[in-house]
């Protein structure tokens, strides 16, 4: 993953609530990437951030018409471009 990231590109875990983005990269360091690909989380997919858990553990995103919850640590390995 590139450490020099443009301001438009950020980790999914940093996407503000209500924002939409397109997945640009999924890190090779991600645990079980096939599970996320099976859910539609692949580069080019549009998503929106629905909420962050109050204590910061989970993220809820809307993806392909469904809501999906994932751990914030997984979200740090998914890079998105604001749309």
CSV table of C-alpha atoms in Angstrom, one decimal:
chain,number,residue,atom,x,y,z
A,1,UNK,CA,0.0,0.0,0.0
A,2,UNK,CA,1.3,3.4,-0.9
A,3,UNK,CA,2.2,5.6,2.1
A,4,UNK,CA,1.9,8.8,0.1
A,5,UNK,CA,-1.8,9.2,-0.2
A,6,UNK,CA,-3.7,12.1,-1.9
A,7,UNK,CA,-6.2,14.0,0.2
A,8,UNK,CA,-9.0,12.5,-1.8
A,9,UNK,CA,-7.9,9.0,-0.9
A,10,UNK,CA,-8.3,7.8,2.6
A,11,UNK,CA,-8.8,4.6,4.6
A,12,UNK,CA,-12.4,3.4,4.9
A,13,UNK,CA,-12.1,3.6,8.7
A,14,UNK,CA,-11.6,7.4,8.3
A,15,UNK,CA,-14.6,8.0,6.0
A,16,UNK,CA,-17.0,10.4,7.6
A,17,UNK,CA,-20.6,9.3,8.3
A,18,UNK,CA,-22.9,10.1,5.3
A,19,UNK,CA,-20.0,10.2,2.8
A,20,UNK,CA,-19.8,8.1,-0.3
A,21,UNK,CA,-16.7,6.7,-1.8
A,22,UNK,CA,-15.3,4.2,-4.3
A,23,UNK,CA,-12.9,1.4,-3.2
A,24,UNK,CA,-9.6,2.0,-4.9
A,25,UNK,CA,-7.3,-0.6,-3.1
A,26,UNK,CA,-7.5,-3.5,-0.7
A,27,UNK,CA,-4.3,-4.2,1.2
A,28,UNK,CA,-2.6,-7.6,0.9
A,29,UNK,CA,-2.2,-7.4,4.7
A,30,UNK,CA,-6.0,-7.8,5.1
A,31,UNK,CA,-7.1,-10.9,6.9
A,32,UNK,CA,-9.3,-13.2,4.7
A,33,UNK,CA,-9.7,-10.9,1.7
A,34,UNK,CA,-11.9,-13.5,-0.1
A,35,UNK,CA,-14.6,-13.0,2.5
A,36,UNK,CA,-14.7,-9.3,1.7
A,37,UNK,CA,-14.6,-9.9,-2.1
A,38,UNK,CA,-17.5,-12.3,-1.7
A,39,UNK,CA,-19.5,-9.5,-0.1
A,40,UNK,CA,-18.7,-7.2,-3.0
A,41,UNK,CA,-15.8,-5.2,-1.5
A,42,UNK,CA,-13.6,-5.0,-4.6
A,43,UNK,CA,-11.9,-2.0,-6.2
A,44,UNK,CA,-14.4,0.0,-8.2
A,45,UNK,CA,-17.3,-0.6,-5.9
A,46,UNK,CA,-19.2,2.4,-4.5
A,47,UNK,CA,-20.2,2.5,-0.9
A,48,UNK,CA,-21.4,4.9,1.8
A,49,UNK,CA,-20.6,5.2,5.5
A,50,UNK,CA,-23.8,4.7,7.6
A,51,UNK,CA,-22.3,4.8,11.1
A,52,UNK,CA,-19.4,4.3,13.4
A,53,UNK,CA,-19.9,2.4,16.7
A,54,UNK,CA,-19.9,4.7,19.7
A,55,UNK,CA,-16.7,3.1,21.2
A,56,UNK,CA,-15.0,2.9,17.8
A,57,UNK,CA,-15.0,-0.9,17.2
A,58,UNK,CA,-17.3,-1.4,14.3
A,59,UNK,CA,-18.2,0.5,11.1
A,60,UNK,CA,-21.5,0.1,9.2
A,61,UNK,CA,-21.4,0.7,5.5
A,62,UNK,CA,-24.0,0.5,2.7
A,63,UNK,CA,-22.7,-1.6,-0.2
A,64,UNK,CA,-24.6,-2.9,-3.2
A,65,UNK,CA,-27.9,-2.2,-1.5
A,66,UNK,CA,-27.0,-4.0,1.8
A,67,UNK,CA,-25.7,-2.9,5.1
A,68,UNK,CA,-22.5,-4.5,6.2
A,69,UNK,CA,-20.6,-4.2,9.5
A,70,UNK,CA,-16.9,-4.6,9.7
A,71,UNK,CA,-14.2,-4.0,12.3
A,72,UNK,CA,-12.3,-0.7,12.2
A,73,UNK,CA,-9.0,-2.6,11.8
A,74,UNK,CA,-10.3,-4.1,8.6
A,75,UNK,CA,-11.4,-0.7,7.4
A,76,UNK,CA,-7.8,0.6,7.8
A,77,UNK,CA,-6.7,-1.8,5.1
A,78,UNK,CA,-9.3,-0.6,2.5
A,79,UNK,CA,-8.5,2.6,0.7
A,80,UNK,CA,-11.3,4.6,-0.8
A,81,UNK,CA,-11.7,7.7,-3.0
A,82,UNK,CA,-14.3,10.3,-2.1
A,83,UNK,CA,-17.1,10.5,-4.6
